[in-house]
Coordinates of C-alpha atoms in Angstrom, one line a residue:
Chain E
M28 CA -174.7 65.6 -14.4
T29 CA -171.7 63.3 -15.2
P30 CA -170.8 61.4 -12.3
V31 CA -167.1 61.8 -10.9
I32 CA -166.8 58.1 -10.4
S33 CA -168.8 55.4 -12.2
F34 CA -168.2 51.7 -11.7
T35 CA -169.9 49.3 -13.6
G36 CA -169.1 45.7 -12.8
V37 CA -165.6 46.6 -11.8
G38 CA -163.5 43.8 -10.5
L39 CA -160.0 43.1 -9.7
T40 CA -158.3 39.6 -9.6
Y41 CA -154.6 39.6 -8.6
P42 CA -152.9 36.8 -10.5
G43 CA -152.0 34.0 -8.4
P44 CA -151.1 31.6 -7.6
P45 CA -153.6 31.4 -6.0
P46 CA -155.6 34.3 -7.8
V47 CA -157.0 36.7 -5.3
R48 CA -160.3 38.2 -6.2
A49 CA -159.9 41.6 -4.3
L50 CA -162.6 43.4 -5.7
R51 CA -165.9 41.7 -7.4
D52 CA -168.5 43.1 -9.3
A53 CA -168.6 46.5 -8.0
S54 CA -171.1 49.0 -9.4
V55 CA -171.2 52.3 -7.9
T56 CA -171.6 56.0 -8.8
V57 CA -170.3 59.1 -6.9
Q58 CA -171.8 62.4 -8.1
P59 CA -169.8 65.7 -8.0
G60 CA -170.0 67.2 -4.6
E61 CA -170.9 64.1 -3.0
Y62 CA -169.1 62.9 0.4
V63 CA -168.9 59.1 0.3
T64 CA -167.3 57.2 2.9
V65 CA -165.9 53.7 2.3
V66 CA -165.8 51.3 5.4
G67 CA -164.7 47.8 6.0
P68 CA -162.5 45.6 8.2
S69 CA -158.8 45.2 7.1
G70 CA -158.2 42.9 4.3
S71 CA -161.7 43.5 3.0
G72 CA -160.5 45.2 -0.3
K73 CA -160.7 48.9 0.9
S74 CA -157.1 49.5 -0.6
T75 CA -158.0 47.8 -3.6
F76 CA -161.0 50.0 -4.2
L77 CA -158.9 53.0 -3.7
N78 CA -156.3 51.9 -5.9
V79 CA -158.7 51.3 -8.5
A80 CA -160.5 54.6 -8.0
G81 CA -157.3 56.5 -7.8
L82 CA -156.0 54.9 -11.0
L83 CA -153.1 53.2 -9.4
D84 CA -154.3 49.8 -10.3
R85 CA -156.2 48.7 -13.3
P86 CA -159.4 46.7 -13.0
T87 CA -159.2 43.3 -14.7
E88 CA -162.9 43.5 -15.4
G89 CA -165.8 46.0 -15.8
V90 CA -165.7 49.5 -16.8
Y91 CA -164.4 52.5 -14.7
E92 CA -165.4 56.1 -15.9
L93 CA -163.8 59.1 -14.3
D94 CA -165.5 62.3 -15.0
G95 CA -167.2 60.4 -17.9
V96 CA -163.9 59.1 -19.3
D97 CA -163.4 55.3 -19.5
V98 CA -160.1 55.0 -17.9
S99 CA -159.5 51.5 -18.1
R100 CA -158.7 51.6 -21.9
L101 CA -156.4 54.6 -21.4
R102 CA -152.6 54.2 -21.8
E103 CA -150.4 54.5 -18.8
R104 CA -149.1 58.0 -19.5
Q105 CA -152.6 59.2 -19.7
R106 CA -153.6 57.5 -16.5
A107 CA -150.7 59.2 -14.9
A108 CA -151.7 62.5 -16.3
L109 CA -155.4 62.0 -15.1
R110 CA -154.1 60.9 -11.7
G111 CA -152.0 64.2 -11.3
Q112 CA -155.0 66.5 -12.7
R113 CA -158.3 65.0 -11.5
I114 CA -157.3 63.0 -8.0
G115 CA -156.1 64.4 -5.0
F116 CA -154.7 61.9 -2.6
V117 CA -154.5 62.2 1.0
F118 CA -152.7 59.4 2.9
Q119 CA -152.8 58.2 6.5
S120 CA -148.9 58.9 6.8
F121 CA -149.0 62.1 5.1
H122 CA -146.3 61.4 2.8
L123 CA -144.7 64.9 3.1
L124 CA -141.0 65.4 1.8
Q125 CA -139.4 66.3 5.3
Y126 CA -136.5 68.5 3.7
R127 CA -138.8 70.7 1.9
T128 CA -140.9 73.4 3.3
T129 CA -144.6 73.2 3.4
T130 CA -145.0 75.5 0.4
E131 CA -142.6 73.3 -1.7
N132 CA -144.3 70.3 -0.6
V133 CA -147.7 71.7 -1.6
A134 CA -146.2 73.0 -5.0
L135 CA -145.1 69.7 -5.8
A136 CA -148.5 68.8 -6.8
R137 CA -148.5 70.8 -10.2
L138 CA -144.8 69.9 -11.1
Y139 CA -145.7 66.9 -13.1
A140 CA -148.6 69.0 -14.9
G141 CA -145.9 71.2 -16.3
V142 CA -147.0 74.4 -14.4
P143 CA -144.4 77.1 -14.1
R144 CA -142.6 77.3 -10.8
R145 CA -144.0 80.8 -10.0
Q146 CA -147.4 79.7 -10.7
R147 CA -147.1 76.6 -8.6
A148 CA -145.8 78.6 -5.6
M149 CA -148.7 80.9 -5.8
T150 CA -151.2 78.0 -6.0
A151 CA -149.4 76.4 -3.1
V152 CA -150.0 79.7 -1.0
E153 CA -153.4 79.9 -1.8
A154 CA -154.1 76.2 -0.9
L155 CA -152.3 76.5 2.4
D156 CA -154.5 79.5 3.2
R157 CA -157.4 77.5 2.3
V158 CA -156.5 74.8 5.0
G159 CA -155.7 77.4 7.7
L160 CA -151.9 77.2 7.3
A161 CA -151.0 80.6 6.1
H162 CA -148.7 81.1 9.0
R163 CA -146.8 77.9 8.4
R164 CA -145.7 78.6 4.7
D165 CA -142.0 78.3 5.3
A166 CA -142.1 75.6 7.9
L167 CA -140.4 72.2 7.6
P168 CA -142.8 69.2 8.1
L169 CA -140.6 68.0 11.0
V170 CA -141.8 71.1 13.2
L171 CA -145.3 70.7 12.4
S172 CA -147.9 68.8 14.6
G173 CA -149.6 65.8 13.0
G174 CA -152.8 67.8 12.4
E175 CA -150.8 70.4 10.6
R176 CA -149.0 67.8 8.5
Q177 CA -152.4 66.2 7.3
R178 CA -153.6 69.8 6.5
V179 CA -150.4 70.4 4.3
A180 CA -151.0 66.9 2.8
I181 CA -154.7 68.1 2.1
A182 CA -153.3 71.6 0.9
R183 CA -151.1 69.5 -1.6
A184 CA -154.1 67.6 -2.7
L185 CA -156.3 70.8 -3.3
A186 CA -153.4 72.4 -5.1
Q187 CA -154.0 69.7 -8.0
R188 CA -157.6 71.4 -8.4
P189 CA -158.9 67.8 -8.5
S190 CA -162.4 66.5 -9.2
L191 CA -161.9 63.9 -6.5
L192 CA -160.1 64.1 -3.0
L193 CA -159.4 60.6 -2.4
C194 CA -158.6 60.0 1.5
D195 CA -157.2 56.9 2.9
E196 CA -157.6 56.8 6.7
P197 CA -157.0 60.6 6.8
T198 CA -157.4 60.6 10.6
G199 CA -155.6 57.3 11.3
N200 CA -152.4 58.9 12.8
L201 CA -154.2 61.8 14.5
D202 CA -155.6 62.1 18.2
S203 CA -159.3 62.5 18.3
A204 CA -159.3 66.4 19.0
T205 CA -157.0 66.9 16.0
A206 CA -159.0 64.4 14.0
E207 CA -162.3 66.3 14.6
N208 CA -160.8 69.4 13.5
L209 CA -159.3 67.7 10.2
L210 CA -163.0 66.4 9.7
E211 CA -164.6 69.8 10.0
L212 CA -162.0 70.8 7.4
L213 CA -163.2 68.1 5.0
D214 CA -166.9 69.0 5.8
N215 CA -166.0 72.6 4.7
L216 CA -164.3 71.4 1.5
C217 CA -167.3 69.3 0.9
A218 CA -169.6 72.4 1.4
D219 CA -167.5 74.2 -1.1
G220 CA -168.5 71.6 -3.6
L221 CA -165.5 69.1 -3.6
T222 CA -166.2 65.4 -4.3
L223 CA -164.7 63.5 -1.2
V224 CA -164.1 59.8 -1.1
V225 CA -162.9 58.9 2.5
I226 CA -161.6 55.4 3.3
T227 CA -161.8 54.4 6.9
H228 CA -162.5 51.9 9.6
D229 CA -163.5 54.2 12.0
P230 CA -167.4 54.4 12.1
Q231 CA -167.3 57.9 13.6
V232 CA -165.3 59.1 10.5
A233 CA -167.7 57.1 8.3
A234 CA -170.8 58.9 9.9
R235 CA -169.6 62.2 8.4
G236 CA -170.3 61.1 4.9
Q237 CA -173.6 61.7 3.1
R238 CA -173.3 58.0 1.9
T239 CA -171.4 55.1 3.3
L240 CA -170.3 52.1 1.3
T241 CA -169.3 49.1 3.1
I242 CA -166.9 46.6 1.6
R243 CA -166.5 43.1 2.9
D244 CA -164.4 40.2 1.3
G245 CA -164.2 42.3 -2.0
V246 CA -168.0 43.0 -2.3
L247 CA -169.3 46.6 -2.2
H248 CA -172.7 47.3 -0.6
E249 CA -174.5 50.6 -0.3
Chain L
M22 CA -157.4 64.7 -22.6
S23 CA -155.0 62.6 -24.6
K24 CA -152.3 65.3 -24.5
S25 CA -149.9 64.4 -21.5
P26 CA -148.6 67.3 -19.6
R27 CA -144.7 67.6 -19.7
P28 CA -142.9 69.0 -16.6
S29 CA -140.1 71.4 -17.4
P30 CA -136.6 70.0 -17.5
R31 CA -135.4 72.7 -15.1
D32 CA -138.1 71.7 -12.4
L33 CA -137.0 68.1 -12.9
L34 CA -133.4 69.0 -12.4
G35 CA -134.3 71.1 -9.4
E36 CA -136.0 68.0 -7.8
A37 CA -132.9 66.0 -8.4
L38 CA -130.5 68.6 -7.1
A39 CA -132.9 69.1 -4.0
G40 CA -132.7 65.2 -3.6
L41 CA -128.8 65.5 -3.3
A42 CA -128.9 68.6 -1.0
Q43 CA -131.1 66.7 1.3
R44 CA -128.2 64.5 2.6
P45 CA -125.3 66.5 1.9
A46 CA -123.0 64.2 3.9
R47 CA -124.0 61.2 2.2
S48 CA -123.8 62.9 -1.0
V49 CA -120.0 63.7 -0.3
L50 CA -119.1 60.3 0.9
T51 CA -120.7 58.8 -2.2
M52 CA -118.8 61.3 -4.3
L53 CA -115.4 60.2 -2.9
G54 CA -114.9 57.3 -5.1
T55 CA -115.4 59.4 -8.1
V56 CA -113.3 62.2 -6.7
L57 CA -110.4 59.8 -6.4
G58 CA -110.8 58.3 -9.6
T59 CA -111.1 61.4 -11.8
G60 CA -108.5 63.0 -9.6
A61 CA -106.1 60.2 -10.1
F62 CA -106.8 60.2 -13.9
V63 CA -106.1 64.0 -14.3
A64 CA -103.1 64.0 -11.9
I65 CA -101.5 61.0 -13.6
L66 CA -101.9 62.6 -17.1
G67 CA -100.7 66.1 -15.8
L68 CA -97.8 64.8 -14.1
T69 CA -96.5 62.6 -16.8
A70 CA -97.1 65.5 -19.3
T71 CA -95.3 67.7 -16.9
A72 CA -92.4 65.2 -16.6
A73 CA -92.2 64.8 -20.1
G74 CA -92.1 68.4 -20.8
Q75 CA -89.2 68.6 -18.5
I76 CA -87.6 65.9 -20.7
D77 CA -88.3 67.8 -23.8
Q78 CA -86.6 70.9 -22.1
R79 CA -83.5 69.0 -21.3
F80 CA -83.6 67.5 -24.7
T81 CA -82.4 70.6 -26.5
A82 CA -81.4 71.4 -29.8
L83 CA -77.8 71.2 -28.6
A84 CA -78.2 67.4 -27.9
A85 CA -80.2 66.9 -30.9
T86 CA -77.4 68.0 -33.2
E87 CA -74.5 66.2 -31.7
V88 CA -73.0 63.1 -33.0
T89 CA -69.9 61.4 -31.9
V90 CA -67.8 58.8 -33.7
E91 CA -65.4 56.6 -31.6
D92 CA -62.6 54.8 -32.9
I93 CA -63.1 51.2 -31.5
G94 CA -60.2 49.7 -33.6
G95 CA -60.2 46.5 -35.5
A96 CA -61.2 42.9 -34.5
D97 CA -57.5 42.3 -33.5
P98 CA -56.8 43.7 -30.2
A99 CA -53.1 44.1 -31.3
D100 CA -54.0 46.3 -34.1
T101 CA -53.2 49.7 -32.6
A102 CA -53.5 51.7 -35.9
A103 CA -55.6 54.8 -35.7
S104 CA -58.8 54.1 -37.7
F105 CA -59.4 57.9 -38.4
P106 CA -57.9 58.8 -41.9
A107 CA -55.9 62.0 -41.9
D108 CA -58.5 63.7 -43.8
A109 CA -61.4 62.7 -41.6
A110 CA -62.7 66.1 -40.9
A111 CA -62.8 66.8 -44.5
R112 CA -64.6 63.5 -45.4
I113 CA -67.3 64.2 -42.7
A114 CA -67.7 67.9 -43.6
G115 CA -68.6 66.7 -47.0
L116 CA -71.8 65.1 -45.8
N117 CA -75.0 66.8 -46.0
G118 CA -76.1 68.4 -42.8
V119 CA -72.7 68.7 -41.0
R120 CA -71.6 72.1 -39.6
H121 CA -68.4 71.3 -37.7
A122 CA -66.5 67.9 -37.5
G123 CA -63.3 67.4 -36.1
V124 CA -61.1 64.6 -34.4
Y125 CA -59.5 64.9 -30.9
W126 CA -57.9 62.6 -28.5
P127 CA -56.0 62.7 -25.3
V128 CA -52.4 63.3 -25.6
S129 CA -50.3 60.9 -23.5
P130 CA -46.9 61.9 -23.0
S131 CA -45.4 60.0 -20.0
A132 CA -46.5 61.9 -16.8
P133 CA -47.3 65.4 -18.4
R134 CA -46.2 68.3 -16.2
F135 CA -47.7 71.6 -16.6
A136 CA -46.6 74.9 -15.6
A137 CA -46.8 78.5 -16.6
T138 CA -43.1 78.9 -16.2
P139 CA -40.2 76.6 -17.2
G140 CA -39.0 74.4 -14.6
A141 CA -41.7 75.1 -12.1
P142 CA -42.6 72.3 -10.0
A143 CA -45.5 70.1 -11.2
N144 CA -48.6 71.0 -9.2
Q145 CA -51.3 70.6 -11.7
E146 CA -51.6 66.9 -12.1
E147 CA -55.3 67.2 -12.7
L148 CA -55.2 68.9 -16.0
A149 CA -55.8 66.8 -19.1
F150 CA -53.7 67.3 -22.3
V151 CA -55.9 67.2 -25.4
A152 CA -55.1 67.4 -29.2
A153 CA -58.2 68.5 -31.1
E154 CA -58.6 69.8 -34.6
P155 CA -59.8 73.3 -34.8
S156 CA -63.1 72.1 -36.1
A157 CA -63.6 69.8 -33.1
L158 CA -63.1 72.9 -30.9
A159 CA -65.7 74.8 -33.0
A160 CA -68.0 71.8 -32.7
A161 CA -67.8 72.1 -28.8
R162 CA -69.2 75.6 -29.2
P163 CA -67.0 77.5 -27.0
T164 CA -67.2 81.0 -25.8
L165 CA -63.8 82.7 -25.3
R166 CA -62.6 84.6 -22.1
A167 CA -59.6 86.0 -23.9
G168 CA -57.6 85.6 -27.3
R169 CA -58.7 83.3 -30.2
L170 CA -58.6 79.7 -30.9
Y171 CA -56.0 78.3 -33.0
D172 CA -57.0 77.6 -36.6
R173 CA -56.2 75.2 -39.6
F174 CA -52.8 77.4 -40.3
H175 CA -51.5 76.4 -36.8
A176 CA -52.7 72.8 -37.0
D177 CA -51.2 72.3 -40.5
R178 CA -47.8 73.9 -39.4
G179 CA -47.8 72.0 -36.1
D180 CA -47.0 75.2 -34.3
N181 CA -46.5 75.0 -30.6
V182 CA -49.7 76.8 -29.6
A183 CA -52.4 75.8 -27.1
V184 CA -55.8 76.9 -26.0
L185 CA -56.6 76.7 -22.2
G186 CA -59.9 75.7 -20.5
A187 CA -61.0 78.4 -18.0
A188 CA -60.4 76.0 -15.0
A189 CA -57.0 75.0 -16.4
A190 CA -56.0 78.7 -17.0
D191 CA -57.0 79.4 -13.4
R192 CA -55.0 76.7 -12.0
L193 CA -51.9 77.7 -14.0
G194 CA -52.4 81.2 -13.0
I195 CA -52.6 82.5 -16.6
T196 CA -55.3 85.2 -16.6
R197 CA -54.1 87.7 -19.2
L198 CA -52.8 87.1 -22.7
D199 CA -51.3 90.5 -23.5
G200 CA -47.9 89.3 -22.4
H201 CA -48.1 86.2 -24.7
P202 CA -47.9 83.9 -22.0
A203 CA -46.8 80.2 -22.6
V204 CA -47.8 76.9 -20.9
F205 CA -45.0 74.5 -20.5
V206 CA -45.7 70.9 -20.9
N207 CA -42.8 68.8 -19.7
D208 CA -40.7 71.9 -20.4
T209 CA -42.0 72.4 -23.8
P210 CA -43.5 75.8 -24.3
Y211 CA -46.9 76.2 -26.0
T212 CA -48.0 79.8 -26.7
V213 CA -51.5 80.4 -25.3
L214 CA -53.7 81.9 -28.0
G215 CA -56.8 81.9 -26.0
I216 CA -58.7 80.9 -22.9
I217 CA -62.0 79.2 -23.1
D218 CA -64.6 80.6 -20.8
D219 CA -67.2 77.9 -21.4
V220 CA -68.3 75.3 -23.8
Q221 CA -71.7 73.9 -24.8
R222 CA -70.4 70.4 -25.5
M223 CA -67.4 68.4 -23.9
P224 CA -67.2 70.2 -20.7
D225 CA -63.9 68.3 -19.8
L226 CA -62.2 70.7 -22.2
L227 CA -62.5 73.3 -19.4
L228 CA -60.0 71.5 -17.4
S229 CA -57.6 70.8 -20.4
V230 CA -54.7 72.1 -22.2
I231 CA -55.7 71.8 -25.9
I232 CA -53.2 71.6 -28.7
P233 CA -53.6 71.3 -32.4
T234 CA -53.6 67.7 -33.7
G235 CA -50.7 68.5 -36.1
T236 CA -48.6 69.8 -33.2
A237 CA -49.5 66.6 -31.2
L238 CA -48.7 64.2 -34.0
R239 CA -45.5 65.8 -34.6
A240 CA -44.2 66.0 -30.8
Y241 CA -46.1 62.8 -29.5
Q242 CA -47.4 59.4 -30.6
P243 CA -50.5 59.0 -32.4
P244 CA -53.3 57.8 -30.3
H245 CA -53.6 54.2 -29.4
E246 CA -54.2 53.5 -25.8
Q247 CA -57.0 56.0 -25.6
R248 CA -58.3 56.2 -28.9
A249 CA -59.4 59.3 -31.0
K250 CA -63.0 60.4 -31.1
M251 CA -64.7 62.7 -33.5
L252 CA -67.2 65.3 -32.5
I253 CA -69.8 66.2 -35.1
E254 CA -72.2 69.2 -35.0
T255 CA -74.9 68.8 -37.3
R256 CA -77.8 70.9 -38.6
L257 CA -81.0 70.4 -36.5
G258 CA -82.9 67.3 -38.0
A259 CA -79.7 66.0 -39.8
A260 CA -78.1 64.0 -36.8
A261 CA -79.9 60.7 -37.7
L262 CA -78.8 60.8 -41.4
V263 CA -75.1 62.0 -40.7
A264 CA -74.8 59.2 -37.8
S265 CA -76.1 56.7 -40.5
Q266 CA -73.3 57.9 -43.0
A267 CA -70.4 58.8 -40.9
A268 CA -68.8 55.4 -40.6
L269 CA -68.8 54.5 -44.3
A270 CA -67.7 58.2 -45.2
L271 CA -64.6 57.9 -42.9
R272 CA -63.4 54.4 -43.8
P273 CA -65.4 52.8 -46.6
D274 CA -63.1 49.9 -46.3
A275 CA -63.6 49.3 -42.6
P276 CA -66.8 51.1 -41.3
E277 CA -66.9 48.6 -38.4
R278 CA -63.8 50.3 -36.8
F279 CA -66.1 53.1 -35.6
K280 CA -68.9 53.4 -33.1
V281 CA -71.2 56.2 -34.0
T282 CA -73.4 57.5 -31.4
A283 CA -76.5 59.5 -32.5
P284 CA -78.8 61.5 -30.3
P285 CA -81.8 59.4 -29.2
D286 CA -85.2 60.0 -31.1
P287 CA -86.9 62.5 -28.8
Q288 CA -90.4 61.0 -29.6
S289 CA -89.3 57.5 -28.6
L290 CA -87.6 58.8 -25.4
R291 CA -90.6 60.7 -24.2
A292 CA -92.9 57.6 -24.9
D293 CA -90.4 55.3 -23.1
V294 CA -90.6 57.4 -19.8
T295 CA -94.4 58.2 -20.0
S296 CA -95.6 54.8 -21.2
D297 CA -94.6 52.5 -18.4
L298 CA -95.9 54.6 -15.5
N299 CA -98.9 55.9 -17.3
S300 CA -100.4 52.5 -18.1
L301 CA -100.0 51.4 -14.4
F302 CA -101.5 54.5 -12.8
L303 CA -104.1 54.9 -15.3
L304 CA -105.2 51.2 -14.5
L305 CA -105.3 52.4 -10.7
A306 CA -107.4 55.3 -11.8
G307 CA -109.7 53.1 -13.6
I308 CA -110.1 50.9 -10.6
S309 CA -111.0 53.8 -8.5
L310 CA -113.4 55.0 -11.1
V311 CA -115.2 51.6 -11.0
I312 CA -115.2 51.7 -7.1
G313 CA -116.7 55.2 -7.5
A314 CA -119.2 53.7 -9.8
V315 CA -120.2 51.0 -7.5
G316 CA -120.4 53.4 -4.5
I317 CA -122.8 55.5 -6.3
A318 CA -124.9 52.7 -7.7
N319 CA -124.9 51.4 -4.2
T320 CA -126.0 54.5 -2.6
S321 CA -128.5 55.4 -5.2
L322 CA -130.2 52.0 -4.7
V323 CA -130.2 52.2 -1.0
A324 CA -131.9 55.8 -1.6
V325 CA -134.3 54.4 -4.1
L326 CA -135.5 51.9 -1.5
E327 CA -135.6 54.5 1.2
R328 CA -137.7 56.8 -0.9
T329 CA -140.2 54.3 -2.0
N330 CA -142.8 56.4 -0.4
E331 CA -141.7 59.5 -2.0
I332 CA -141.7 57.8 -5.5
G333 CA -145.2 56.5 -4.9
L334 CA -146.4 60.0 -3.9
R335 CA -144.8 61.5 -7.0
R336 CA -146.6 58.9 -9.2
C337 CA -149.9 59.7 -7.4
L338 CA -149.2 63.3 -8.3
G339 CA -148.9 62.6 -11.9
A340 CA -145.2 61.5 -12.4
R341 CA -144.6 58.9 -15.0
P342 CA -141.9 56.2 -14.7
V343 CA -139.7 58.2 -17.1
H344 CA -140.0 61.1 -14.7
I345 CA -138.9 59.0 -11.7
A346 CA -136.0 57.4 -13.7
T347 CA -134.9 60.9 -14.9
Q348 CA -134.8 62.2 -11.4
F349 CA -132.8 59.4 -10.0
L350 CA -130.6 59.4 -13.0
T351 CA -130.0 63.1 -12.8
E352 CA -129.2 62.8 -9.1
S353 CA -126.4 60.1 -9.9
T354 CA -125.2 62.0 -12.8
A355 CA -125.0 65.1 -10.7
L356 CA -123.1 63.4 -8.0
G357 CA -120.7 61.9 -10.7
L358 CA -120.2 65.3 -12.3
L359 CA -119.6 66.9 -8.8
G360 CA -117.1 64.2 -8.1
G361 CA -115.4 64.8 -11.5
L362 CA -115.1 68.6 -10.8
V363 CA -113.8 68.2 -7.2
G364 CA -111.4 65.5 -8.3
G365 CA -110.2 67.3 -11.4
S366 CA -109.6 70.6 -9.2
V367 CA -107.7 68.7 -6.6
A368 CA -105.6 66.9 -9.3
V369 CA -104.9 70.4 -11.0
A370 CA -103.7 71.7 -7.8
A371 CA -101.5 68.6 -7.1
V372 CA -100.0 68.9 -10.5
V373 CA -99.3 72.6 -10.1
G374 CA -98.1 72.2 -6.7
T375 CA -95.7 69.4 -7.8
A376 CA -94.3 71.6 -10.5
V377 CA -93.9 74.4 -8.2
L378 CA -91.8 72.3 -5.7
R379 CA -89.7 70.8 -8.2
D380 CA -89.2 74.2 -10.2
W381 CA -90.8 72.4 -13.2
T382 CA -93.1 73.8 -15.8
A383 CA -96.6 72.4 -15.2
V384 CA -98.0 70.9 -18.4
L385 CA -101.7 70.1 -18.7
A386 CA -103.5 69.3 -21.6
P387 CA -106.8 71.2 -21.5
W388 CA -108.7 68.0 -22.7
T389 CA -107.4 66.2 -19.6
V390 CA -109.0 68.7 -17.4
A391 CA -112.0 69.1 -19.2
A392 CA -112.5 65.4 -19.3
A393 CA -112.6 64.9 -15.5
P394 CA -116.2 66.3 -15.1
A395 CA -117.2 64.4 -18.2
I396 CA -115.8 61.1 -16.9
G397 CA -117.4 61.7 -13.4
A398 CA -120.7 62.5 -15.1
G399 CA -120.3 59.4 -17.4
V400 CA -119.6 57.3 -14.3
G401 CA -122.5 58.7 -12.4
L402 CA -124.9 58.1 -15.3
V403 CA -123.7 54.5 -15.7
A404 CA -124.0 53.9 -12.0
G405 CA -127.5 55.3 -11.8
V406 CA -129.0 53.3 -14.5
Y407 CA -130.1 50.2 -12.5
P408 CA -131.2 52.4 -9.6
A409 CA -133.2 54.4 -11.7
L410 CA -134.8 51.6 -13.4
R411 CA -135.7 50.1 -9.9
A412 CA -137.2 53.4 -9.1
A413 CA -139.3 53.6 -12.0
W414 CA -140.7 50.1 -11.7
I415 CA -142.0 51.0 -8.2
E416 CA -145.8 50.8 -8.2
P417 CA -147.5 54.1 -7.2
A418 CA -149.7 52.0 -4.8
A419 CA -146.5 51.5 -2.8
A420 CA -147.0 55.0 -1.4
L421 CA -150.3 54.1 0.2
R422 CA -148.7 51.3 2.3
R423 CA -147.7 52.5 5.5

């Protein structure tokens, strides 16, 4: 089976002065349906790993294959397209557009893929159903609780029909009860076959994964 | 996988408009500069066009076909001889484009007394006493209330006949001509042939007792203190030509004894009125447009910085830099367009309102009105370039920073 993520000697050095080797010689594979968590103290290179894995930054060395495609050689517009179609992002601070209803926010996911409006709205409604927010279709993010907002964000990521859900501290802004709810949702999504990479500094969150990668000073360990 | 997806333009437009609608108050305030600029532009062009149209209306065919020739005498002030030759009217009538031409002058007997009956006390001191050739009367385009004008026959014979202006007739108490009334000037009777109800030129004729030049020359001095003038009515468009030829035609030996007044060229007249004001106010309109552009640029830039997260998010959702730039450029262009629409509408209302208040005819060239939204959109587009580029340069990773 083609791994979703395959890092072979991937490294990223930010040009100086002085040059910063934020990620060194990382080699890791994530198989479809896996639930992988990445932990490490702040400044360890978690964000860099996320940026590289999410096609937001180009590695300066090594080969990164996403779904078997070597993405380090792709042109920027193709990387943008892949980002929109293969990777669903979930952020700590949700990043919802506060003047748009939840449905509009979720529908935004397919906008740049050129999906017609009506179809996007249908996909959005389905995704909201899937995260248990069918009753919040027309709500503005402002009236939602933190947990609900993060669910909308997850619905938006799901609407992209991604091969990979990339979560950056998804529970960072949530209280523990809400966080537990959200982690259950992630568990369920994984059970449905979605590939999950969750970046966190919380050991409890990290424990939910089938595998945990530790990153320290830019070096990745199993 | 090499094929990159393409969001529909309609969706991108929707995103941009949603961005504007998010903050209506700010959008309106940002628009204000453009509203003022385009509004000023349209209003100035509209008002000057309206005013110029007004001048055109006053500048009728009547004025455009009138040439006057004044006898200004020779260089020697003691030379009191009349400059007009006896056959002046015939000489001018021979010019191409002349319809009527005739000499007239104020007759100045010492203290003229006018009365409708002999020996009546002088009570009409305000009336003028004018000698005019029949063709001069015709050039004034009179309408008669009663009777008729005198003609060549009377003038050549020097008959004691007169024509009264309407106001003069009223003051003299002469209303009907069936009794062949006479007007007595210093007790000399002149049979009243007609009463002029109105004239289109030389309105002072209405307050005058008018006699033929032949009659005046026989009874009184030729004109010297107040010199004679000639009124020429030309065909439409011939005024300038006739004016250039009149002096020479009258006195080939001494054309400098005449001052010829031709109607002003309507085009230069209009240009004079409009150009001075126009350039000043258009400059002001330009300045407010620049201010409007700066306002839009400023607000857009602030919005870009504020919406860094949103931009990063969109990049994560697959937007390319060009999509981001397009969105912000569309937002600023739409702002400018709206500003232009509002400004243009306000200006049209202002022009029409002014015209109504002044009883003018509003004149608005369609292109000036149509230009307003276009100018507004152009301003927005130009103003949006830098913010849009800034937005496009934002790294998608920015969305991940909290």
